[in-house]
mmCIF file of C-alpha atoms and ligand atoms in Angstrom:
data_model
loop_
_atom_site.group_PDB
_atom_site.id
_atom_site.type_symbol
_atom_site.label_atom_id
_atom_site.label_comp_id
_atom_site.label_asym_id
_atom_site.label_seq_id
_atom_site.Cartn_x
_atom_site.Cartn_y
_atom_site.Cartn_z
ATOM 1 C CA MET P 940 -16.102 -11.924 31.613
ATOM 2 C CA THR P 941 -12.548 -14.353 30.473
ATOM 3 C CA PRO P 942 -10.798 -13.457 27.086
ATOM 4 C CA LYS P 943 -12.150 -17.209 26.236
ATOM 5 C CA GLU P 944 -15.987 -16.470 27.097
ATOM 6 C CA LEU P 945 -16.232 -13.036 25.178
ATOM 7 C CA LEU P 946 -14.237 -14.662 22.428
ATOM 8 C CA ALA P 947 -17.013 -17.430 22.566
ATOM 9 C CA ARG P 948 -19.508 -14.451 21.798
ATOM 10 C CA SER P 949 -17.597 -12.513 18.942
ATOM 11 C CA PRO P 950 -19.937 -11.610 15.729
ATOM 12 C CA ILE P 951 -16.949 -11.513 14.133
ATOM 13 C CA GLU P 952 -14.142 -14.595 13.119
ATOM 14 C CA GLN P 953 -12.098 -15.921 15.454
ATOM 15 C CA TYR P 954 -8.933 -14.821 13.879
ATOM 16 C CA GLU P 955 -9.869 -11.465 13.519
ATOM 17 C CA ALA P 956 -11.468 -11.306 16.849
ATOM 18 C CA GLU P 957 -8.428 -12.481 18.361
ATOM 19 C CA VAL P 958 -6.093 -9.816 16.553
ATOM 20 C CA LEU P 959 -8.415 -7.925 17.693
ATOM 21 C CA LEU P 960 -8.917 -8.788 21.697
ATOM 22 C CA ALA P 961 -5.089 -8.819 21.732
ATOM 23 C CA HIS P 962 -4.727 -5.035 20.088
ATOM 24 C CA ILE P 963 -7.402 -3.768 22.524
ATOM 25 C CA LEU P 964 -5.560 -5.719 25.737
ATOM 26 C CA GLY P 965 -2.255 -4.261 24.329
ATOM 27 C CA VAL P 966 -0.452 -8.022 24.426
ATOM 28 C CA GLN P 967 0.249 -10.750 21.884
ATOM 29 C CA ARG P 968 -2.137 -12.853 20.627
ATOM 30 C CA SER P 969 -0.402 -15.902 21.872
ATOM 31 C CA TRP P 970 -1.235 -14.425 25.515
ATOM 32 C CA LEU P 971 -5.240 -15.313 24.915
ATOM 33 C CA LEU P 972 -4.358 -18.994 24.986
ATOM 34 C CA SER P 973 -1.831 -18.613 28.190
ATOM 35 C CA HIS P 974 -4.456 -16.369 30.238
ATOM 36 C CA GLY P 975 -8.187 -17.162 28.683
ATOM 37 C CA ASP P 976 -9.547 -17.703 31.625
ATOM 38 C CA GLU P 977 -9.146 -14.683 33.870
ATOM 39 C CA ASP P 978 -10.778 -12.110 34.231
ATOM 40 C CA LEU P 979 -11.366 -8.659 31.522
ATOM 41 C CA SER P 980 -12.142 -5.366 32.723
ATOM 42 C CA THR P 981 -15.759 -3.824 31.462
ATOM 43 C CA GLU P 982 -14.613 -1.384 29.598
ATOM 44 C CA ASP P 983 -11.719 -3.647 28.040
ATOM 45 C CA GLU P 984 -14.947 -5.923 27.056
ATOM 46 C CA HIS P 985 -16.902 -2.766 25.975
ATOM 47 C CA ALA P 986 -13.705 -1.700 23.933
ATOM 48 C CA PHE P 987 -14.017 -4.881 22.602
ATOM 49 C CA MET P 988 -17.710 -5.759 21.550
ATOM 50 C CA THR P 989 -17.920 -1.914 19.975
ATOM 51 C CA HIS P 990 -14.871 -2.699 17.315
ATOM 52 C CA ALA P 991 -16.197 -6.305 17.214
ATOM 53 C CA ARG P 992 -19.553 -5.016 15.568
ATOM 54 C CA ALA P 993 -17.909 -2.296 13.416
ATOM 55 C CA ARG P 994 -15.981 -5.519 12.337
ATOM 56 C CA ALA P 995 -19.240 -7.385 11.638
ATOM 57 C CA SER P 996 -20.532 -4.175 9.894
ATOM 58 C CA GLY P 997 -17.455 -4.359 7.323
ATOM 59 C CA GLU P 998 -15.012 -1.737 8.949
ATOM 60 C CA PRO P 999 -11.921 -3.338 8.076
ATOM 61 C CA LEU P 1000 -9.564 -4.341 10.621
ATOM 62 C CA ALA P 1001 -6.563 -1.678 9.629
ATOM 63 C CA TYR P 1002 -8.681 0.927 10.321
ATOM 64 C CA LEU P 1003 -10.002 -0.040 13.459
ATOM 65 C CA MET P 1004 -6.647 -1.189 14.752
ATOM 66 C CA GLY P 1005 -4.977 2.149 13.119
ATOM 67 C CA TYR P 1006 -1.923 0.528 11.795
ATOM 68 C CA ARG P 1007 -0.817 -2.108 8.748
ATOM 69 C CA ASP P 1008 2.018 -4.207 8.985
ATOM 70 C CA PHE P 1009 3.927 -3.574 5.295
ATOM 71 C CA TRP P 1010 6.943 -4.935 4.597
ATOM 72 C CA SER P 1011 8.953 -4.910 7.798
ATOM 73 C CA LEU P 1012 7.668 -1.685 9.096
ATOM 74 C CA ARG P 1013 4.124 -1.200 10.978
ATOM 75 C CA LEU P 1014 2.329 1.429 9.260
ATOM 76 C CA ILE P 1015 -0.602 4.091 10.296
ATOM 77 C CA VAL P 1016 -3.030 3.613 8.250
ATOM 78 C CA ASP P 1017 -6.624 5.943 8.281
ATOM 79 C CA GLN P 1018 -9.729 5.427 6.242
ATOM 80 C CA HIS P 1019 -8.250 8.478 3.707
ATOM 81 C CA VAL P 1020 -5.210 5.585 2.759
ATOM 82 C CA LEU P 1021 -5.547 2.399 1.083
ATOM 83 C CA ILE P 1022 -5.186 -0.432 2.935
ATOM 84 C CA PRO P 1023 -1.466 -1.296 1.673
ATOM 85 C CA ARG P 1024 -1.195 -5.194 0.769
ATOM 86 C CA ARG P 1025 1.172 -7.892 0.745
ATOM 87 C CA GLU P 1026 1.046 -7.586 -3.743
ATOM 88 C CA THR P 1027 2.667 -4.432 -3.093
ATOM 89 C CA GLU P 1028 5.800 -5.856 -0.888
ATOM 90 C CA HIS P 1029 6.896 -7.796 -4.379
ATOM 91 C CA LEU P 1030 6.931 -3.706 -5.910
ATOM 92 C CA VAL P 1031 9.310 -2.888 -3.337
ATOM 93 C CA GLU P 1032 11.773 -6.189 -4.150
ATOM 94 C CA TRP P 1033 11.773 -5.393 -7.722
ATOM 95 C CA ALA P 1034 12.315 -1.449 -7.269
ATOM 96 C CA LEU P 1035 15.265 -2.798 -4.691
ATOM 97 C CA GLU P 1036 16.888 -5.031 -7.108
ATOM 98 C CA CYS P 1037 16.771 -2.375 -10.049
ATOM 99 C CA LEU P 1038 18.436 0.565 -8.321
ATOM 100 C CA ASP P 1039 22.076 1.062 -7.736
ATOM 101 C CA ALA P 1040 24.554 1.825 -4.723
ATOM 102 C CA GLY P 1041 24.360 4.964 -3.728
ATOM 103 C CA ASP P 1042 22.406 8.395 -3.900
ATOM 104 C CA GLN P 1043 19.631 7.718 -6.556
ATOM 105 C CA LYS P 1044 16.316 9.010 -6.762
ATOM 106 C CA VAL P 1045 13.019 7.205 -6.209
ATOM 107 C CA LEU P 1046 9.364 9.075 -6.839
ATOM 108 C CA ASP P 1047 6.209 6.813 -5.346
ATOM 109 C CA LEU P 1048 3.646 7.968 -7.242
ATOM 110 C CA GLY P 1049 0.444 7.971 -5.139
ATOM 111 C CA THR P 1050 2.125 7.269 -2.305
ATOM 112 C CA GLY P 1051 -1.184 7.024 0.185
ATOM 113 C CA SER P 1052 0.331 5.786 3.885
ATOM 114 C CA GLY P 1053 3.531 6.071 2.452
ATOM 115 C CA ALA P 1054 4.466 2.333 1.994
ATOM 116 C CA ILE P 1055 6.392 2.236 -0.848
ATOM 117 C CA ALA P 1056 8.354 4.767 -0.453
ATOM 118 C CA LEU P 1057 9.408 4.035 3.515
ATOM 119 C CA ALA P 1058 9.722 0.751 2.553
ATOM 120 C CA CYS P 1059 12.733 1.737 -0.142
ATOM 121 C CA LYS P 1060 13.925 4.396 2.431
ATOM 122 C CA SER P 1061 14.340 1.669 5.477
ATOM 123 C CA GLU P 1062 15.849 0.075 3.564
ATOM 124 C CA ARG P 1063 18.252 1.858 1.288
ATOM 125 C CA PRO P 1064 18.544 5.070 3.703
ATOM 126 C CA GLU P 1065 20.882 6.993 1.466
ATOM 127 C CA LEU P 1066 18.512 6.530 -1.515
ATOM 128 C CA SER P 1067 16.874 10.588 -2.093
ATOM 129 C CA VAL P 1068 12.773 8.916 -1.557
ATOM 130 C CA THR P 1069 9.794 12.022 -2.771
ATOM 131 C CA GLY P 1070 6.536 10.277 -2.279
ATOM 132 C CA THR P 1071 3.309 12.387 -3.923
ATOM 133 C CA ASP P 1072 -0.302 12.288 -3.477
ATOM 134 C CA GLN P 1073 -2.948 14.677 -4.807
ATOM 135 C CA SER P 1074 -5.126 13.912 -1.472
ATOM 136 C CA GLU P 1075 -4.063 16.418 1.618
ATOM 137 C CA GLU P 1076 -5.034 13.334 4.056
ATOM 138 C CA ALA P 1077 -2.977 10.332 2.564
ATOM 139 C CA LEU P 1078 -0.184 12.779 3.159
ATOM 140 C CA ALA P 1079 -0.923 13.651 6.145
ATOM 141 C CA CYS P 1080 -1.003 9.720 7.157
ATOM 142 C CA ALA P 1081 2.558 9.724 5.229
ATOM 143 C CA GLN P 1082 4.063 12.504 7.113
ATOM 144 C CA ARG P 1083 2.784 10.989 10.497
ATOM 145 C CA ASN P 1084 4.312 7.241 9.724
ATOM 146 C CA SER P 1085 7.765 9.147 8.488
ATOM 147 C CA GLU P 1086 8.004 10.932 11.895
ATOM 148 C CA ALA P 1087 7.085 7.410 13.499
ATOM 149 C CA LEU P 1088 9.364 5.594 11.835
ATOM 150 C CA GLY P 1089 12.174 8.429 11.506
ATOM 151 C CA LEU P 1090 12.630 7.745 7.830
ATOM 152 C CA GLU P 1091 13.054 10.938 5.297
ATOM 153 C CA VAL P 1092 10.628 11.037 2.816
ATOM 154 C CA ARG P 1093 9.856 14.139 0.866
ATOM 155 C CA TRP P 1094 6.273 14.604 1.026
ATOM 156 C CA LYS P 1095 4.394 16.557 -2.685
ATOM 157 C CA ARG P 1096 1.225 16.730 -2.961
ATOM 158 C CA GLY P 1097 -0.228 17.548 -6.624
ATOM 159 C CA SER P 1098 -2.024 15.211 -9.519
ATOM 160 C CA TRP P 1099 1.242 12.680 -10.766
ATOM 161 C CA PHE P 1100 4.064 13.826 -12.044
ATOM 162 C CA GLU P 1101 3.033 17.798 -11.342
ATOM 163 C CA PRO P 1102 4.793 18.178 -8.516
ATOM 164 C CA VAL P 1103 7.812 17.228 -9.210
ATOM 165 C CA ASP P 1104 10.575 18.541 -11.482
ATOM 166 C CA ALA P 1105 11.115 17.154 -15.152
ATOM 167 C CA ARG P 1106 13.864 14.829 -15.955
ATOM 168 C CA ASP P 1107 15.352 13.729 -12.120
ATOM 169 C CA TRP P 1108 14.108 10.202 -11.137
ATOM 170 C CA ASP P 1109 16.434 7.344 -11.159
ATOM 171 C CA MET P 1110 13.098 5.257 -10.460
ATOM 172 C CA VAL P 1111 9.575 5.978 -10.915
ATOM 173 C CA VAL P 1112 7.206 3.867 -8.776
ATOM 174 C CA SER P 1113 3.654 4.532 -8.788
ATOM 175 C CA ASN P 1114 0.670 1.552 -7.766
ATOM 176 C CA PRO P 1115 -2.219 3.881 -8.663
ATOM 177 C CA PRO P 1116 -5.525 3.240 -8.733
ATOM 178 C CA TYR P 1117 -6.563 0.421 -11.331
ATOM 179 C CA ILE P 1118 -9.668 -1.040 -10.761
ATOM 180 C CA ALA P 1119 -12.632 -0.537 -13.485
ATOM 181 C CA ALA P 1120 -15.342 1.772 -12.525
ATOM 182 C CA SER P 1121 -17.648 -1.174 -12.808
ATOM 183 C CA ASP P 1122 -15.843 -3.514 -11.600
ATOM 184 C CA GLU P 1123 -17.819 -5.690 -9.256
ATOM 185 C CA HIS P 1124 -14.783 -6.543 -6.516
ATOM 186 C CA LEU P 1125 -15.507 -2.381 -5.100
ATOM 187 C CA VAL P 1126 -18.264 -4.031 -3.320
ATOM 188 C CA GLN P 1127 -15.854 -7.426 -1.690
ATOM 189 C CA GLY P 1128 -14.070 -7.346 0.898
ATOM 190 C CA ASP P 1129 -12.541 -4.115 2.422
ATOM 191 C CA LEU P 1130 -12.806 -1.901 -0.809
ATOM 192 C CA PRO P 1131 -16.067 -0.224 0.028
ATOM 193 C CA ALA P 1132 -14.695 1.192 3.203
ATOM 194 C CA GLU P 1133 -11.573 2.337 1.188
ATOM 195 C CA PRO P 1134 -11.211 5.356 -0.858
ATOM 196 C CA GLU P 1135 -12.869 5.634 -4.049
ATOM 197 C CA SER P 1136 -9.936 7.755 -5.126
ATOM 198 C CA ALA P 1137 -7.573 5.125 -4.503
ATOM 199 C CA LEU P 1138 -8.949 2.503 -6.157
ATOM 200 C CA ILE P 1139 -10.920 3.476 -9.220
ATOM 201 C CA GLY P 1140 -8.840 4.431 -12.361
ATOM 202 C CA GLY P 1141 -11.411 5.804 -14.547
ATOM 203 C CA GLU P 1142 -13.910 3.475 -17.238
ATOM 204 C CA THR P 1143 -11.392 0.584 -18.203
ATOM 205 C CA GLY P 1144 -9.246 1.351 -14.665
ATOM 206 C CA LEU P 1145 -6.162 1.638 -16.914
ATOM 207 C CA GLU P 1146 -6.327 5.413 -17.097
ATOM 208 C CA MET P 1147 -3.929 6.016 -14.526
ATOM 209 C CA LEU P 1148 -1.582 3.427 -15.283
ATOM 210 C CA GLU P 1149 -1.686 5.070 -18.861
ATOM 211 C CA HIS P 1150 -1.139 8.155 -17.768
ATOM 212 C CA ILE P 1151 1.778 7.240 -15.782
ATOM 213 C CA VAL P 1152 4.444 5.383 -19.036
ATOM 214 C CA THR P 1153 2.832 7.969 -21.014
ATOM 215 C CA GLU P 1154 4.930 11.116 -18.902
ATOM 216 C CA ALA P 1155 7.400 9.102 -17.123
ATOM 217 C CA PRO P 1156 10.001 9.448 -19.946
ATOM 218 C CA GLY P 1157 9.990 13.107 -19.161
ATOM 219 C CA HIS P 1158 10.748 12.290 -15.611
ATOM 220 C CA LEU P 1159 13.730 9.432 -15.920
ATOM 221 C CA ARG P 1160 17.073 10.520 -15.834
ATOM 222 C CA PRO P 1161 18.433 7.929 -18.564
ATOM 223 C CA TYR P 1162 18.604 4.268 -18.077
ATOM 224 C CA GLY P 1163 16.019 5.215 -15.494
ATOM 225 C CA TRP P 1164 13.104 2.238 -14.341
ATOM 226 C CA LEU P 1165 9.342 2.629 -14.166
ATOM 227 C CA LEU P 1166 7.610 0.025 -12.143
ATOM 228 C CA LEU P 1167 3.924 0.008 -11.978
ATOM 229 C CA GLU P 1168 1.342 -2.348 -9.633
ATOM 230 C CA HIS P 1169 -1.277 -3.102 -12.174
ATOM 231 C CA GLY P 1170 -4.377 -5.381 -11.699
ATOM 232 C CA PHE P 1171 -3.670 -9.321 -12.294
ATOM 233 C CA ASP P 1172 -5.683 -9.192 -15.722
ATOM 234 C CA GLN P 1173 -3.835 -5.810 -17.036
ATOM 235 C CA GLY P 1174 -0.135 -7.186 -17.192
ATOM 236 C CA GLU P 1175 -0.346 -7.767 -21.406
ATOM 237 C CA GLU P 1176 -1.968 -4.263 -21.714
ATOM 238 C CA VAL P 1177 0.455 -2.230 -19.059
ATOM 239 C CA ARG P 1178 3.493 -4.579 -21.030
ATOM 240 C CA THR P 1179 2.239 -2.821 -24.588
ATOM 241 C CA LEU P 1180 1.810 0.602 -23.267
ATOM 242 C CA LEU P 1181 4.985 0.437 -21.927
ATOM 243 C CA THR P 1182 6.716 -1.289 -24.957
ATOM 244 C CA GLU P 1183 4.731 1.009 -27.468
ATOM 245 C CA ARG P 1184 6.133 4.116 -25.341
ATOM 246 C CA GLY P 1185 9.559 3.254 -25.527
ATOM 247 C CA PHE P 1186 10.684 1.292 -22.647
ATOM 248 C CA SER P 1187 12.870 -1.720 -22.631
ATOM 249 C CA ASN P 1188 13.300 -4.592 -20.749
ATOM 250 C CA VAL P 1189 9.908 -4.636 -19.986
ATOM 251 C CA ALA P 1190 9.028 -7.240 -18.010
ATOM 252 C CA THR P 1191 5.737 -8.527 -15.665
ATOM 253 C CA ARG P 1192 6.680 -10.220 -12.166
ATOM 254 C CA ALA P 1193 3.730 -12.405 -10.233
ATOM 255 C CA ASP P 1194 3.067 -11.938 -6.745
ATOM 256 C CA TRP P 1195 2.589 -15.175 -4.088
ATOM 257 C CA SER P 1196 -0.139 -16.290 -5.228
ATOM 258 C CA GLY P 1197 1.264 -16.768 -9.314
ATOM 259 C CA GLN P 1198 -0.546 -13.305 -10.680
ATOM 260 C CA PRO P 1199 1.502 -11.638 -12.626
ATOM 261 C CA ARG P 1200 0.927 -7.978 -10.817
ATOM 262 C CA VAL P 1201 4.192 -5.412 -11.159
ATOM 263 C CA SER P 1202 5.550 -4.406 -14.243
ATOM 264 C CA GLY P 1203 8.220 -2.300 -15.272
ATOM 265 C CA GLY P 1204 10.738 -0.831 -17.913
ATOM 266 C CA GLN P 1205 14.061 0.825 -18.329
ATOM 267 C CA TRP P 1206 14.147 4.057 -19.935
ATOM 268 C CA GLN P 1207 17.697 4.316 -22.601
ATOM 269 C CA ASN P 1208 16.989 7.011 -24.190
HETATM 270 C C1 SAM W 1679 -4.013 1.843 -4.480
HETATM 271 S S1 SAM W 1679 -3.302 3.616 -3.912
HETATM 272 C C2 SAM W 1679 -2.102 3.616 -3.194
HETATM 273 C C3 SAM W 1679 -1.475 3.939 -2.375
HETATM 274 C C4 SAM W 1679 -0.026 3.326 -1.831
HETATM 275 N N1 SAM W 1679 0.850 3.971 -2.693
HETATM 276 C C5 SAM W 1679 0.026 1.849 -1.167
HETATM 277 O O1 SAM W 1679 0.806 1.098 -2.299
HETATM 278 O O2 SAM W 1679 -0.551 1.072 -0.080
HETATM 279 C C6 SAM W 1679 -3.529 5.387 -5.190
HETATM 280 C C7 SAM W 1679 -2.856 5.958 -4.641
HETATM 281 O O3 SAM W 1679 -3.121 6.952 -5.465
HETATM 282 C C8 SAM W 1679 -3.214 8.396 -5.065
HETATM 283 N N2 SAM W 1679 -4.172 9.204 -6.762
HETATM 284 C C9 SAM W 1679 -5.579 9.044 -7.278
HETATM 285 N N3 SAM W 1679 -5.159 9.883 -8.213
HETATM 286 C C10 SAM W 1679 -4.270 10.751 -8.117
HETATM 287 C C11 SAM W 1679 -3.536 11.766 -8.450
HETATM 288 N N4 SAM W 1679 -4.284 12.392 -9.909
HETATM 289 N N5 SAM W 1679 -2.463 12.075 -8.240
HETATM 290 C C12 SAM W 1679 -1.582 11.319 -7.315
HETATM 291 N N6 SAM W 1679 -2.173 10.903 -6.595
HETATM 292 C C13 SAM W 1679 -3.412 10.322 -6.831
HETATM 293 C C14 SAM W 1679 -4.506 8.293 -4.173
HETATM 294 O O4 SAM W 1679 -5.319 8.884 -3.163
HETATM 295 C C15 SAM W 1679 -4.009 6.884 -3.712
HETATM 296 O O5 SAM W 1679 -3.234 7.077 -2.101
#
């Protein structure tokens, strides 16, 4: 069978089918256009149809291919970690703007695949970056990413600030679980295949965000920043949490689609 014929029989939509087939063949997607009438091996046909059926039954493309591109990095992902999202790149962008030059200390809470920590380190090698997660499997994935990318980040296991020293950080960043347990989005898109512990933030969805805002001042150096990703409808509540806790310069930034997605403030005490 040729790529054209195989793609015509695919049970998934055309773009994803092309990405998947290119991945299986180890070629660029554009190769499929110029070689669309050449014969494929039975092995490749079989591999494609197996993966395409898994995709059709809800398995995320990123888990099937084993990676997701984030920032300028290709990150290994598996079913133990959240698939890094474009929105989170806005958090990285803001973090890099706030950090001064030099050996500053950055803490990424709930690091998952290591996306935020590794993106910061890749841009600013002089930073001292630590990523924490309570999931051992997630930290194993983050570790594989740092080894594959040659980026030195410290990985520590434990709940939020528990595995790190107090009052030691110039910046704390986090994309914690922030979806309410009853939210209907949990059954949509890739979410049903992702770890619940990476998605659900409690009954209201704000619980983890509130915990981090409450604890952060005990861990930030004077003038240190706390930057948090949150749901599109949580900006006002997160700003209120930050302001009531005593943070200054509290602000929210929108993502590429105009939705408020990252809020933060500076600890000036
Ligand atoms: C939304 S995911 C974010 C992953 C990654 N930072 C990213 O942006 O792609 C939230 C992460 O928080 C971790 N997590 C959940 N509860 C935690 C806790 N109590 N302490 C530390 N990490 C936690 C999950 O295991 C998951 O990796």
